[in-house]
Amino acid sequence: KKKRERKMSLASSAAFVAALALLAGYFLMLTPRAAIPKHLLHHPAGVQQEMFTTAEMEEMLAMAEKMKTFPTNSADTKFYNPQREHIGEAMPLLPDGTCAHPYMHPNKNNTECVLAGRIDIAKHFLKTGGYEGKKERYEDAVARLLSFGCYIFHPEEYPLVQKLVESAKFQAAAKSVCPRDKQHLDPFQFNFIVQAPGQTVALHVDAVYFWGASRFEFPQWLLAAMQFSGLFSDRLIEQVQVVGYFHRWNNTADRNGDFVYYADNAAPPVHVPPYSRSASVVDGSKVVHAGTMYYPDRKAPPLRKGLPAHLEALGNERWRIVQDGQELAQYHTDDLRWTIVYRARCFADAAERARYHAMQPSDMLQLEDVLGPLRQELVRRGRLTAQQATALQHGNHNSTTALDFALLLLDEFVRYPLPPRSQALIPYNFCALPKMLPWTEAVLRYFC
């Protein structure tokens, strides 16, 4: 009898939650899905077919195989040394070297837990299910985010990349995106980004560069908050990026993986299929964009947060994914989605470019130079009291409060769009809730 009563109680709870979900869905139909700040809208973007030749595409594939190993993009600090990885929220590692909090991962040196460098991206994706509005467990959603890549900050050392940057196609496309008074290009980076089936490049803005602040000084999520806030626009350094595809395949309707970007809150996002050798050209630091799920109906390889993982070349166009010493999957080169991203800063002239490269440590913003204006804006918006802001300023807090403050910055300032209604009626991934609120598991297990 008790078992029957318990089952009836759970069934009643499930029915009640289902009714609430339907009611919430009705009201969510009326909720705007995009509320991107005005200063991050209506920027130029373009598409270039045949951005590079077939021979150049094959050379890039060979170059990737020669590089051999690509860590997950969550481990991008393997390629540079940030001065700061946190704003005070750091916590001890667990005995197994991982992090208890779902938004944290080990820092570059594996000595403590910090907010993931692009937690602005991950937090939004886990909350919403991404552009597609997927409803799936936390572990499955995390695995979709852990695509692979490399980050090279001296592109001049790679003759092929130098050739691409100097090409007439890049020069013309870049200058169509850079402001008219900022037509002097300063190439500074290229990436290879690789997605296995089931993975995505979630909604984001690219690493923002300000006079005195970049990924080399601050966590990238904080740079995103600075950009969305609009408080540092007078320091913004415009840039241009080419997002080009060097895979051989063209059956984009089967595989998806479109480049999508938001030009207007009221209009649907723009979709650009990832045709072989084509490219999108945009200032990704001020245009919200994403790569949609590659083979969205497949689960991503079962990668876990916080453990080292990489995509490794085996030779003869074979690749494997390895995590913590265990092989998870194997692929052929043509099973993967291959992207090259190369970037240039936009300056007024050679003198401004020289001034940027001559900057000294004393010219860089300090952490308080960033957090101070953000705190003041939170007070103005009623999200912090003056007393709370003063306590934070003077360090009268512990790591938990610092974490709460960091998450408040993200919640208040970084407003990536909800999934379009064409993708999801309910724009939240309620199936990931049990990771943050374990008590919801009793009900959600019937829906997820």
CSV table of C-alpha atoms in Angstrom, one decimal:
chain,number,residue,atom,x,y,z
A,1,LYS,CA,0.0,0.0,0.0
A,2,LYS,CA,2.8,2.4,0.9
A,3,LYS,CA,4.5,1.7,-2.4
A,4,ARG,CA,1.3,2.3,-4.3
A,5,GLU,CA,0.8,5.6,-2.4
A,6,ARG,CA,4.3,6.6,-3.1
A,7,LYS,CA,3.9,5.9,-6.8
A,8,MET,CA,0.6,7.9,-6.8
A,9,SER,CA,2.3,10.8,-5.1
A,10,LEU,CA,5.1,10.8,-7.6
A,11,ALA,CA,2.7,10.6,-10.5
A,12,SER,CA,0.7,13.5,-9.0
A,13,SER,CA,3.9,15.5,-8.7
A,14,ALA,CA,4.9,14.7,-12.2
A,15,ALA,CA,1.4,15.8,-13.5
A,16,PHE,CA,1.6,19.0,-11.5
A,17,VAL,CA,5.1,19.8,-12.9
A,18,ALA,CA,3.9,19.0,-16.4
A,19,ALA,CA,0.9,21.4,-16.0
A,20,LEU,CA,3.3,24.1,-14.7
A,21,ALA,CA,5.6,23.5,-17.7
A,22,LEU,CA,2.7,23.9,-20.2
A,23,LEU,CA,1.6,27.1,-18.4
A,24,ALA,CA,5.2,28.4,-18.4
A,25,GLY,CA,5.5,27.4,-22.1
A,26,TYR,CA,2.5,29.6,-22.9
A,27,PHE,CA,4.0,32.6,-21.2
A,28,LEU,CA,7.4,31.9,-22.7
A,29,MET,CA,5.8,32.2,-26.1
A,30,LEU,CA,5.3,35.8,-25.3
A,31,THR,CA,8.8,36.4,-24.0
A,32,PRO,CA,11.4,38.0,-26.3
A,33,ARG,CA,14.1,35.5,-27.2
A,34,ALA,CA,16.8,38.0,-27.9
A,35,ALA,CA,17.7,41.1,-25.8
A,36,ILE,CA,21.3,41.8,-27.0
A,37,PRO,CA,22.4,45.4,-26.1
A,38,LYS,CA,22.1,47.9,-28.9
A,39,HIS,CA,25.9,48.4,-29.2
A,40,LEU,CA,26.3,44.8,-30.2
A,41,LEU,CA,23.8,44.9,-33.0
A,42,HIS,CA,23.7,46.0,-36.7
A,43,HIS,CA,27.4,45.4,-37.4
A,44,PRO,CA,28.6,44.3,-40.8
A,45,ALA,CA,29.2,40.7,-41.7
A,46,GLY,CA,29.8,38.9,-45.0
A,47,VAL,CA,30.2,35.6,-46.6
A,48,GLN,CA,33.0,34.7,-49.0
A,49,GLN,CA,32.7,31.5,-51.2
A,50,GLU,CA,36.0,29.9,-52.2
A,51,MET,CA,38.0,31.9,-49.6
A,52,PHE,CA,40.9,29.5,-50.3
A,53,THR,CA,41.8,27.0,-52.9
A,54,THR,CA,41.5,23.2,-52.8
A,55,ALA,CA,45.3,23.0,-52.5
A,56,GLU,CA,45.2,25.4,-49.6
A,57,MET,CA,42.5,23.3,-47.9
A,58,GLU,CA,44.5,20.1,-48.3
A,59,GLU,CA,47.6,21.9,-46.9
A,60,MET,CA,45.6,23.0,-43.8
A,61,LEU,CA,44.4,19.4,-43.3
A,62,ALA,CA,48.0,18.2,-43.6
A,63,MET,CA,49.1,20.9,-41.2
A,64,ALA,CA,46.5,19.9,-38.7
A,65,GLU,CA,47.6,16.2,-38.8
A,66,LYS,CA,51.2,17.4,-38.4
A,67,MET,CA,50.2,19.3,-35.3
A,68,LYS,CA,49.0,15.9,-34.0
A,69,THR,CA,47.2,16.9,-30.8
A,70,PHE,CA,44.3,19.3,-30.1
A,71,PRO,CA,43.2,19.8,-26.5
A,72,THR,CA,39.6,20.7,-25.7
A,73,ASN,CA,38.8,24.4,-26.2
A,74,SER,CA,38.1,24.7,-22.5
A,75,ALA,CA,41.8,24.2,-22.0
A,76,ASP,CA,42.8,27.2,-24.3
A,77,THR,CA,45.2,28.6,-21.6
A,78,LYS,CA,47.6,25.8,-22.6
A,79,PHE,CA,48.5,28.1,-25.4
A,80,TYR,CA,49.1,31.3,-23.4
A,81,ASN,CA,49.7,32.5,-19.8
A,82,PRO,CA,46.9,34.7,-18.4
A,83,GLN,CA,47.9,37.1,-15.6
A,84,ARG,CA,44.7,36.4,-13.7
A,85,GLU,CA,42.4,33.3,-13.9
A,86,HIS,CA,39.9,34.4,-11.4
A,87,ILE,CA,38.5,37.4,-9.5
A,88,GLY,CA,38.7,35.8,-6.0
A,89,GLU,CA,36.3,32.8,-6.5
A,90,ALA,CA,39.1,30.1,-6.5
A,91,MET,CA,38.4,27.0,-4.4
A,92,PRO,CA,40.3,23.8,-3.6
A,93,LEU,CA,40.4,20.9,-5.9
A,94,LEU,CA,38.6,17.7,-4.9
A,95,PRO,CA,40.9,14.7,-4.1
A,96,ASP,CA,40.5,13.3,-7.6
A,97,GLY,CA,41.7,16.6,-9.2
A,98,THR,CA,38.3,17.7,-10.4
A,99,CYS,CA,36.0,20.5,-9.1
A,100,ALA,CA,32.7,20.1,-7.2
A,101,HIS,CA,31.0,23.2,-8.5
A,102,PRO,CA,29.4,22.6,-12.0
A,103,TYR,CA,30.7,25.9,-13.3
A,104,MET,CA,34.3,25.4,-12.2
A,105,HIS,CA,37.3,23.6,-13.6
A,106,PRO,CA,41.0,23.2,-12.6
A,107,ASN,CA,43.1,26.2,-13.4
A,108,LYS,CA,46.0,26.2,-15.8
A,109,ASN,CA,48.4,24.7,-13.3
A,110,ASN,CA,45.9,22.3,-11.7
A,111,THR,CA,46.3,23.8,-8.3
A,112,GLU,CA,42.8,25.1,-7.6
A,113,CYS,CA,39.3,25.4,-9.1
A,114,VAL,CA,38.2,28.6,-10.9
A,115,LEU,CA,35.3,29.5,-13.0
A,116,ALA,CA,35.9,28.2,-16.5
A,117,GLY,CA,37.4,30.9,-18.8
A,118,ARG,CA,34.4,30.9,-21.0
A,119,ILE,CA,31.8,30.1,-18.3
A,120,ASP,CA,29.7,32.8,-19.9
A,121,ILE,CA,29.3,30.4,-22.9
A,122,ALA,CA,28.9,27.2,-20.9
A,123,LYS,CA,26.5,28.6,-18.3
A,124,HIS,CA,24.1,29.9,-21.0
A,125,PHE,CA,24.3,26.6,-23.0
A,126,LEU,CA,23.7,24.5,-19.9
A,127,LYS,CA,20.7,26.7,-18.9
A,128,THR,CA,19.1,26.9,-22.4
A,129,GLY,CA,20.2,23.8,-24.3
A,130,GLY,CA,22.0,26.1,-26.8
A,131,TYR,CA,20.7,27.5,-30.0
A,132,GLU,CA,18.7,24.3,-30.6
A,133,GLY,CA,17.1,24.3,-27.1
A,134,LYS,CA,18.2,20.7,-26.4
A,135,LYS,CA,16.7,19.0,-23.3
A,136,GLU,CA,19.4,16.7,-21.9
A,137,ARG,CA,21.3,15.8,-18.8
A,138,TYR,CA,24.1,18.0,-17.6
A,139,GLU,CA,26.8,15.4,-18.5
A,140,ASP,CA,25.5,15.1,-22.1
A,141,ALA,CA,25.3,18.9,-22.5
A,142,VAL,CA,28.9,19.4,-21.2
A,143,ALA,CA,30.2,16.8,-23.6
A,144,ARG,CA,28.7,18.8,-26.5
A,145,LEU,CA,30.7,21.9,-25.5
A,146,LEU,CA,34.1,20.1,-25.3
A,147,SER,CA,35.2,20.6,-29.0
A,148,PHE,CA,38.9,20.7,-29.8
A,149,GLY,CA,41.3,23.4,-31.0
A,150,CYS,CA,44.6,25.1,-31.0
A,151,TYR,CA,45.4,28.9,-30.5
A,152,ILE,CA,48.4,30.4,-32.3
A,153,PHE,CA,49.3,34.0,-31.4
A,154,HIS,CA,52.2,34.3,-33.9
A,155,PRO,CA,50.5,33.6,-37.2
A,156,GLU,CA,53.5,35.1,-39.1
A,157,GLU,CA,55.4,31.9,-38.2
A,158,TYR,CA,53.1,29.9,-40.5
A,159,PRO,CA,53.6,30.6,-44.2
A,160,LEU,CA,50.2,29.3,-45.3
A,161,VAL,CA,48.4,31.5,-42.7
A,162,GLN,CA,50.5,34.5,-43.7
A,163,LYS,CA,49.6,33.9,-47.3
A,164,LEU,CA,45.9,33.8,-46.4
A,165,VAL,CA,46.1,37.0,-44.4
A,166,GLU,CA,47.9,38.8,-47.2
A,167,SER,CA,45.5,37.6,-49.9
A,168,ALA,CA,43.4,40.2,-51.7
A,169,LYS,CA,40.3,38.3,-50.6
A,170,PHE,CA,41.1,38.7,-46.9
A,171,GLN,CA,42.2,42.2,-47.3
A,172,ALA,CA,39.0,43.3,-49.0
A,173,ALA,CA,36.7,41.3,-46.7
A,174,ALA,CA,38.5,42.5,-43.6
A,175,LYS,CA,38.3,46.2,-44.6
A,176,SER,CA,34.5,45.8,-45.2
A,177,VAL,CA,34.1,44.8,-41.6
A,178,CYS,CA,36.6,47.2,-39.9
A,179,PRO,CA,35.4,50.7,-39.3
A,180,ARG,CA,36.1,53.1,-42.1
A,181,ASP,CA,38.5,55.1,-39.9
A,182,LYS,CA,40.3,51.8,-38.8
A,183,GLN,CA,41.5,50.3,-42.0
A,184,HIS,CA,45.1,49.4,-40.9
A,185,LEU,CA,45.1,45.6,-40.2
A,186,ASP,CA,47.2,44.0,-37.5
A,187,PRO,CA,47.0,40.1,-37.9
A,188,PHE,CA,47.5,38.6,-34.4
A,189,GLN,CA,46.0,35.1,-34.1
A,190,PHE,CA,44.7,32.0,-35.8
A,191,ASN,CA,42.9,28.9,-34.5
A,192,PHE,CA,42.0,25.5,-35.7
A,193,ILE,CA,38.6,24.4,-34.2
A,194,VAL,CA,37.5,20.8,-34.6
A,195,GLN,CA,34.1,19.4,-33.8
A,196,ALA,CA,33.3,15.7,-33.5
A,197,PRO,CA,29.7,14.5,-34.3
A,198,GLY,CA,27.3,15.8,-31.6
A,199,GLN,CA,29.5,18.8,-30.6
A,200,THR,CA,28.7,22.5,-30.9
A,201,VAL,CA,30.3,25.9,-30.7
A,202,ALA,CA,27.8,27.6,-28.5
A,203,LEU,CA,26.6,31.2,-28.6
A,204,HIS,CA,29.4,33.7,-27.7
A,205,VAL,CA,31.4,36.8,-28.5
A,206,ASP,CA,35.0,36.2,-29.2
A,207,ALA,CA,37.8,37.2,-26.9
A,208,VAL,CA,37.5,41.0,-26.6
A,209,TYR,CA,40.5,43.3,-26.8
A,210,PHE,CA,40.5,46.6,-25.0
A,211,TRP,CA,43.2,49.2,-24.5
A,212,GLY,CA,44.7,47.8,-21.3
A,213,ALA,CA,42.7,44.5,-21.1
A,214,SER,CA,42.7,41.2,-23.0
A,215,ARG,CA,42.8,37.5,-22.4
A,216,PHE,CA,46.4,37.9,-21.3
A,217,GLU,CA,45.3,40.0,-18.3
A,218,PHE,CA,41.8,38.8,-17.3
A,219,PRO,CA,39.5,35.7,-17.6
A,220,GLN,CA,37.6,35.8,-20.9
A,221,TRP,CA,34.2,35.7,-19.2
A,222,LEU,CA,35.1,39.0,-17.5
A,223,LEU,CA,36.0,40.5,-20.8
A,224,ALA,CA,32.6,39.4,-22.2
A,225,ALA,CA,30.9,41.1,-19.2
A,226,MET,CA,32.9,44.3,-19.9
A,227,GLN,CA,31.8,44.2,-23.5
A,228,PHE,CA,28.1,43.5,-22.9
A,229,SER,CA,28.0,46.2,-20.2
A,230,GLY,CA,28.9,49.0,-22.6
A,231,LEU,CA,31.0,50.7,-19.9
A,232,PHE,CA,34.3,50.2,-21.6
A,233,SER,CA,33.3,51.0,-25.2
A,234,ASP,CA,35.8,53.9,-25.4
A,235,ARG,CA,38.6,51.3,-24.9
A,236,LEU,CA,37.4,48.7,-27.4
A,237,ILE,CA,39.8,47.6,-30.1
A,238,GLU,CA,37.8,46.5,-33.1
A,239,GLN,CA,38.8,43.4,-34.9
A,240,VAL,CA,37.9,41.2,-37.8
A,241,GLN,CA,37.9,37.4,-38.1
A,242,VAL,CA,37.5,35.0,-40.9
A,243,VAL,CA,35.7,31.8,-40.0
A,244,GLY,CA,36.6,29.4,-42.9
A,245,TYR,CA,35.9,25.7,-43.4
A,246,PHE,CA,38.6,23.4,-44.6
A,247,HIS,CA,36.7,20.1,-44.5
A,248,ARG,CA,36.1,18.4,-47.8
A,249,TRP,CA,32.4,17.6,-47.4
A,250,ASN,CA,29.4,19.8,-48.5
A,251,ASN,CA,26.4,17.8,-47.3
A,252,THR,CA,25.5,20.5,-44.8
A,253,ALA,CA,21.8,19.6,-44.7
A,254,ASP,CA,22.7,16.2,-43.2
A,255,ARG,CA,25.4,17.4,-40.9
A,256,ASN,CA,24.3,21.0,-40.0
A,257,GLY,CA,27.0,22.9,-38.2
A,258,ASP,CA,25.9,26.3,-39.6
A,259,PHE,CA,27.5,29.6,-38.6
A,260,VAL,CA,24.7,31.7,-37.1
A,261,TYR,CA,24.8,35.3,-35.9
A,262,TYR,CA,22.5,37.9,-34.6
A,263,ALA,CA,22.3,41.2,-36.4
A,264,ASP,CA,19.0,42.4,-34.9
A,265,ASN,CA,16.9,41.3,-31.8
A,266,ALA,CA,13.7,41.4,-33.8
A,267,ALA,CA,14.8,39.4,-36.8
A,268,PRO,CA,15.7,35.7,-37.0
A,269,PRO,CA,19.4,35.0,-36.7
A,270,VAL,CA,21.3,34.7,-40.0
A,271,HIS,CA,22.3,31.1,-41.0
A,272,VAL,CA,25.4,30.5,-43.1
A,273,PRO,CA,26.0,26.8,-44.1
A,274,PRO,CA,29.6,25.6,-43.6
A,275,TYR,CA,30.4,24.8,-47.2
A,276,SER,CA,33.9,23.6,-47.9
A,277,ARG,CA,36.3,26.4,-48.5
A,278,SER,CA,33.7,29.1,-47.7
A,279,ALA,CA,34.1,31.7,-44.9
A,280,SER,CA,32.1,34.1,-42.8
A,281,VAL,CA,33.8,37.5,-42.1
A,282,VAL,CA,32.7,39.4,-39.0
A,283,ASP,CA,34.0,41.2,-35.9
A,284,GLY,CA,33.2,38.3,-33.5
A,285,SER,CA,34.0,40.4,-30.5
A,286,LYS,CA,30.9,42.5,-31.0
A,287,VAL,CA,28.5,40.2,-32.9
A,288,VAL,CA,26.9,37.3,-31.0
A,289,HIS,CA,27.4,34.1,-33.0
A,290,ALA,CA,27.7,30.3,-32.8
A,291,GLY,CA,28.2,27.2,-34.7
A,292,THR,CA,25.1,25.0,-34.6
A,293,MET,CA,25.4,21.4,-33.5
A,294,TYR,CA,27.3,19.2,-35.9
A,295,TYR,CA,25.1,16.1,-36.4
A,296,PRO,CA,22.7,17.4,-33.7
A,297,ASP,CA,20.8,14.1,-33.4
A,298,ARG,CA,23.9,12.2,-32.2
A,299,LYS,CA,25.3,12.3,-28.7
A,300,ALA,CA,28.7,13.8,-28.4
A,301,PRO,CA,31.7,11.6,-27.2
A,302,PRO,CA,31.3,11.1,-23.4
A,303,LEU,CA,33.8,13.6,-22.3
A,304,ARG,CA,33.8,14.7,-18.7
A,305,LYS,CA,34.3,18.2,-17.3
A,306,GLY,CA,37.7,18.9,-15.6
A,307,LEU,CA,39.7,15.9,-16.9
A,308,PRO,CA,42.4,16.3,-19.5
A,309,ALA,CA,41.3,15.3,-23.0
A,310,HIS,CA,42.5,15.7,-26.6
A,311,LEU,CA,41.9,14.8,-30.2
A,312,GLU,CA,45.0,12.9,-31.5
A,313,ALA,CA,46.2,12.1,-35.0
A,314,LEU,CA,46.9,8.5,-35.6
A,315,GLY,CA,48.2,8.9,-39.2
A,316,ASN,CA,46.5,8.1,-42.5
A,317,GLU,CA,43.7,10.5,-41.7
A,318,ARG,CA,42.6,8.6,-38.6
A,319,TRP,CA,41.9,10.5,-35.4
A,320,ARG,CA,41.0,9.4,-31.9
A,321,ILE,CA,39.6,11.2,-28.8
A,322,VAL,CA,41.4,10.3,-25.5
A,323,GLN,CA,40.5,11.4,-22.0
A,324,ASP,CA,42.3,10.4,-18.8
A,325,GLY,CA,44.3,7.8,-20.8
A,326,GLN,CA,41.1,6.1,-22.2
A,327,GLU,CA,40.2,6.1,-25.9
A,328,LEU,CA,36.6,7.3,-26.3
A,329,ALA,CA,36.1,7.3,-30.1
A,330,GLN,CA,37.9,7.1,-33.5
A,331,TYR,CA,37.1,9.1,-36.6
A,332,HIS,CA,38.3,9.7,-40.2
A,333,THR,CA,39.3,13.2,-41.1
A,334,ASP,CA,36.1,13.5,-43.2
A,335,ASP,CA,33.9,12.7,-40.2
A,336,LEU,CA,35.0,16.0,-38.5
A,337,ARG,CA,34.0,19.6,-38.9
A,338,TRP,CA,37.2,21.6,-39.5
A,339,THR,CA,37.4,25.4,-39.1
A,340,ILE,CA,40.2,27.9,-39.4
A,341,VAL,CA,39.7,31.2,-37.7
A,342,TYR,CA,42.2,34.0,-38.4
A,343,ARG,CA,42.0,37.5,-36.9
A,344,ALA,CA,43.3,41.0,-37.3
A,345,ARG,CA,42.9,44.1,-35.1
A,346,CYS,CA,41.7,47.2,-36.9
A,347,PHE,CA,43.8,50.4,-36.3
A,348,ALA,CA,43.7,53.8,-37.7
A,349,ASP,CA,47.2,53.7,-39.0
A,350,ALA,CA,50.7,52.2,-38.4
A,351,ALA,CA,51.3,54.6,-35.6
A,352,GLU,CA,48.3,53.5,-33.6
A,353,ARG,CA,49.3,49.9,-34.2
A,354,ALA,CA,52.8,50.7,-32.9
A,355,ARG,CA,51.4,52.4,-29.9
A,356,TYR,CA,49.4,49.3,-29.0
A,357,HIS,CA,52.4,47.0,-29.3
A,358,ALA,CA,54.5,49.4,-27.2
A,359,MET,CA,52.2,49.2,-24.2
A,360,GLN,CA,53.9,48.5,-20.9
A,361,PRO,CA,52.5,46.7,-17.8
A,362,SER,CA,51.9,50.1,-16.2
A,363,ASP,CA,49.5,50.8,-19.1
A,364,MET,CA,47.3,47.9,-18.3
A,365,LEU,CA,44.1,48.0,-16.3
A,366,GLN,CA,44.1,46.6,-12.8
A,367,LEU,CA,41.3,44.3,-11.6
A,368,GLU,CA,39.7,47.1,-9.6
A,369,ASP,CA,39.7,49.3,-12.7
A,370,VAL,CA,37.3,46.7,-14.2
A,371,LEU,CA,35.3,45.6,-11.2
A,372,GLY,CA,34.8,49.1,-9.8
A,373,PRO,CA,32.6,50.4,-12.7
A,374,LEU,CA,30.8,47.1,-13.0
A,375,ARG,CA,29.9,47.2,-9.2
A,376,GLN,CA,28.8,50.8,-9.6
A,377,GLU,CA,26.5,49.9,-12.5
A,378,LEU,CA,25.0,47.0,-10.5
A,379,VAL,CA,24.2,49.4,-7.7
A,380,ARG,CA,22.6,51.8,-10.2
A,381,ARG,CA,20.5,49.0,-11.5
A,382,GLY,CA,19.5,47.9,-8.0
A,383,ARG,CA,21.3,44.5,-8.1
A,384,LEU,CA,23.7,45.4,-5.3
A,385,THR,CA,23.4,47.7,-2.3
A,386,ALA,CA,26.0,50.4,-1.8
A,387,GLN,CA,27.0,48.5,1.4
A,388,GLN,CA,27.5,45.2,-0.6
A,389,ALA,CA,29.5,47.0,-3.2
A,390,THR,CA,31.8,48.6,-0.6
A,391,ALA,CA,32.3,45.2,1.1
A,392,LEU,CA,33.3,43.6,-2.2
A,393,GLN,CA,35.6,46.5,-3.0
A,394,HIS,CA,37.5,46.2,0.3
A,395,GLY,CA,37.7,42.4,0.2
A,396,ASN,CA,35.4,41.8,3.1
A,397,HIS,CA,34.2,38.6,1.6
A,398,ASN,CA,35.1,35.0,1.1
A,399,SER,CA,35.5,32.9,-2.1
A,400,THR,CA,31.8,31.9,-2.0
A,401,THR,CA,30.7,35.6,-2.0
A,402,ALA,CA,33.2,36.2,-4.8
A,403,LEU,CA,31.7,33.4,-6.8
A,404,ASP,CA,28.2,34.8,-6.2
A,405,PHE,CA,29.5,38.2,-7.4
A,406,ALA,CA,31.0,36.7,-10.5
A,407,LEU,CA,27.8,34.9,-11.4
A,408,LEU,CA,25.8,38.1,-10.8
A,409,LEU,CA,28.1,39.9,-13.3
A,410,LEU,CA,27.3,37.2,-15.8
A,411,ASP,CA,23.5,37.1,-15.1
A,412,GLU,CA,23.2,40.9,-15.3
A,413,PHE,CA,25.4,41.8,-18.2
A,414,VAL,CA,26.0,38.8,-20.5
A,415,ARG,CA,22.7,38.4,-22.3
A,416,TYR,CA,23.0,35.7,-25.0
A,417,PRO,CA,19.7,35.0,-26.8
A,418,LEU,CA,17.3,32.2,-25.8
A,419,PRO,CA,16.7,29.5,-28.4
A,420,PRO,CA,14.4,30.8,-31.2
A,421,ARG,CA,10.8,29.7,-31.0
A,422,SER,CA,11.4,27.7,-34.2
A,423,GLN,CA,13.8,25.6,-32.3
A,424,ALA,CA,12.2,25.3,-28.8
A,425,LEU,CA,8.9,26.2,-27.3
A,426,ILE,CA,10.5,26.0,-23.8
A,427,PRO,CA,13.8,27.8,-24.1
A,428,TYR,CA,15.4,26.2,-20.9
A,429,ASN,CA,17.2,22.9,-20.5
A,430,PHE,CA,15.3,21.7,-17.4
A,431,CYS,CA,16.9,18.3,-17.7
A,432,ALA,CA,20.2,19.7,-16.5
A,433,LEU,CA,18.6,21.1,-13.3
A,434,PRO,CA,19.4,18.1,-11.0
A,435,LYS,CA,23.1,19.0,-11.2
A,436,MET,CA,22.3,22.4,-9.5
A,437,LEU,CA,19.1,21.4,-7.6
A,438,PRO,CA,19.4,17.6,-6.8
A,439,TRP,CA,15.8,17.6,-5.3
A,440,THR,CA,14.4,18.0,-8.9
A,441,GLU,CA,15.7,14.6,-9.9
A,442,ALA,CA,12.7,12.8,-8.4
A,443,VAL,CA,10.4,14.5,-10.9
A,444,LEU,CA,12.6,15.3,-13.9
A,445,ARG,CA,13.6,11.7,-14.3
A,446,TYR,CA,10.2,11.0,-15.8
A,447,PHE,CA,10.8,13.7,-18.5
A,448,CYS,CA,14.6,13.4,-19.2
